[in-house]
Amino acid sequence: MSFSYSISASLALAAGLAVSTVAFAASPEPAAPAPAPLAGADRVTNAVAEFAGIDKITGRIITFDVYIDETVQFGALQVTPRVCYSRPQTEEPKTDS
């Protein structure tokens, strides 16, 4: 009897979650404002993009440079950067360590 009770309780819980999900999806949420585009002075255009890949067999990290619109193969992955931006050297990085 306890086995059939736990199945019934599980089905009731699943049905309740499905109803609450539908109710949540039906309520309109205000859209978040789009992020402001970067100003032209805040980024530097680069002719070469630098990638780092990991060899899953040896565990070594390999760094390689790719020119914009050039295709390079890394393992089974083909990489073709279209643009590469970076911050000016004078700007402080937005990471913590």
Tab-separated table of C-alpha atoms in Angstrom:
chain	number	residue	atom	x	y	z
A	1	MET	CA	0.000	0.000	0.000
A	2	SER	CA	2.800	2.444	0.783
A	3	PHE	CA	4.258	1.905	-2.706
A	4	SER	CA	1.007	2.967	-4.418
A	5	TYR	CA	0.742	5.902	-2.017
A	6	SER	CA	4.222	7.164	-2.915
A	7	ILE	CA	3.425	6.887	-6.649
A	8	SER	CA	0.183	8.828	-6.138
A	9	ALA	CA	2.012	11.448	-4.095
A	10	SER	CA	4.704	11.730	-6.771
A	11	LEU	CA	2.101	12.140	-9.516
A	12	ALA	CA	0.272	14.781	-7.496
A	13	LEU	CA	3.526	16.645	-6.901
A	14	ALA	CA	4.409	16.478	-10.610
A	15	ALA	CA	0.933	17.723	-11.566
A	16	GLY	CA	1.249	20.587	-9.087
A	17	LEU	CA	4.624	21.572	-10.508
A	18	ALA	CA	3.231	21.465	-14.048
A	19	VAL	CA	0.329	23.743	-13.069
A	20	SER	CA	2.622	26.199	-11.283
A	21	THR	CA	4.956	26.234	-14.294
A	22	VAL	CA	2.063	27.054	-16.630
A	23	ALA	CA	0.846	29.784	-14.277
A	24	PHE	CA	4.348	31.231	-14.062
A	25	ALA	CA	4.779	31.175	-17.848
A	26	ALA	CA	1.405	32.873	-18.369
A	27	SER	CA	2.255	35.889	-16.201
A	28	PRO	CA	4.009	38.532	-18.301
A	29	GLU	CA	7.329	39.757	-16.956
A	30	PRO	CA	8.775	43.101	-17.991
A	31	ALA	CA	11.696	42.614	-20.335
A	32	ALA	CA	15.094	43.545	-18.988
A	33	PRO	CA	16.578	46.586	-20.687
A	34	ALA	CA	19.143	45.791	-23.340
A	35	PRO	CA	22.741	46.446	-22.290
A	36	ALA	CA	24.155	49.695	-23.543
A	37	PRO	CA	26.398	49.267	-26.579
A	38	LEU	CA	30.087	49.791	-26.016
A	39	ALA	CA	31.381	53.151	-27.048
A	40	GLY	CA	33.963	53.150	-29.841
A	41	ALA	CA	36.661	54.477	-27.499
A	42	ASP	CA	36.145	51.595	-25.033
A	43	ARG	CA	37.454	48.875	-27.338
A	44	VAL	CA	40.451	48.203	-29.532
A	45	THR	CA	40.102	46.286	-32.809
A	46	ASN	CA	42.716	43.542	-33.228
A	47	ALA	CA	43.882	41.862	-36.449
A	48	VAL	CA	44.696	38.623	-34.610
A	49	ALA	CA	42.593	36.663	-32.097
A	50	GLU	CA	44.322	34.576	-29.425
A	51	PHE	CA	42.743	31.259	-28.445
A	52	ALA	CA	43.597	28.670	-25.821
A	53	GLY	CA	42.583	25.037	-26.236
A	54	ILE	CA	43.087	22.001	-24.039
A	55	ASP	CA	44.281	18.653	-25.356
A	56	LYS	CA	41.930	16.219	-23.620
A	57	ILE	CA	44.387	13.339	-23.923
A	58	THR	CA	47.538	14.955	-22.535
A	59	GLY	CA	45.847	17.714	-20.504
A	60	ARG	CA	48.117	20.357	-22.018
A	61	ILE	CA	46.827	23.820	-22.794
A	62	ILE	CA	47.773	25.064	-26.241
A	63	THR	CA	47.642	28.759	-27.124
A	64	PHE	CA	47.351	29.709	-30.776
A	65	ASP	CA	46.797	32.906	-32.751
A	66	VAL	CA	44.373	33.184	-35.663
A	67	TYR	CA	44.079	36.084	-38.095
A	68	ILE	CA	40.600	37.532	-38.610
A	69	ASP	CA	38.610	35.606	-41.283
A	70	GLU	CA	41.223	32.805	-41.343
A	71	THR	CA	40.115	29.254	-40.485
A	72	VAL	CA	42.329	27.159	-38.219
A	73	GLN	CA	41.639	23.591	-37.155
A	74	PHE	CA	42.183	22.542	-33.535
A	75	GLY	CA	41.403	18.849	-33.189
A	76	ALA	CA	37.944	18.393	-34.701
A	77	LEU	CA	37.069	22.065	-34.151
A	78	GLN	CA	37.421	24.669	-36.900
A	79	VAL	CA	37.778	28.236	-35.623
A	80	THR	CA	37.149	31.308	-37.808
A	81	PRO	CA	37.192	34.586	-35.867
A	82	ARG	CA	35.220	37.390	-37.522
A	83	VAL	CA	36.209	40.220	-35.149
A	84	CYS	CA	38.401	40.570	-32.086
A	85	TYR	CA	38.053	43.419	-29.606
A	86	SER	CA	40.019	44.123	-26.453
A	87	ARG	CA	40.134	46.835	-23.824
A	88	PRO	CA	42.730	49.602	-23.925
A	89	GLN	CA	45.865	48.880	-21.853
A	90	THR	CA	45.052	51.875	-19.662
A	91	GLU	CA	41.678	50.453	-18.582
A	92	GLU	CA	41.561	48.366	-15.414
A	93	PRO	CA	40.498	44.697	-15.885
A	94	LYS	CA	37.006	43.786	-14.659
A	95	THR	CA	38.140	40.572	-12.956
A	96	ASP	CA	39.148	39.753	-9.412
A	97	SER	CA	41.795	37.342	-8.269
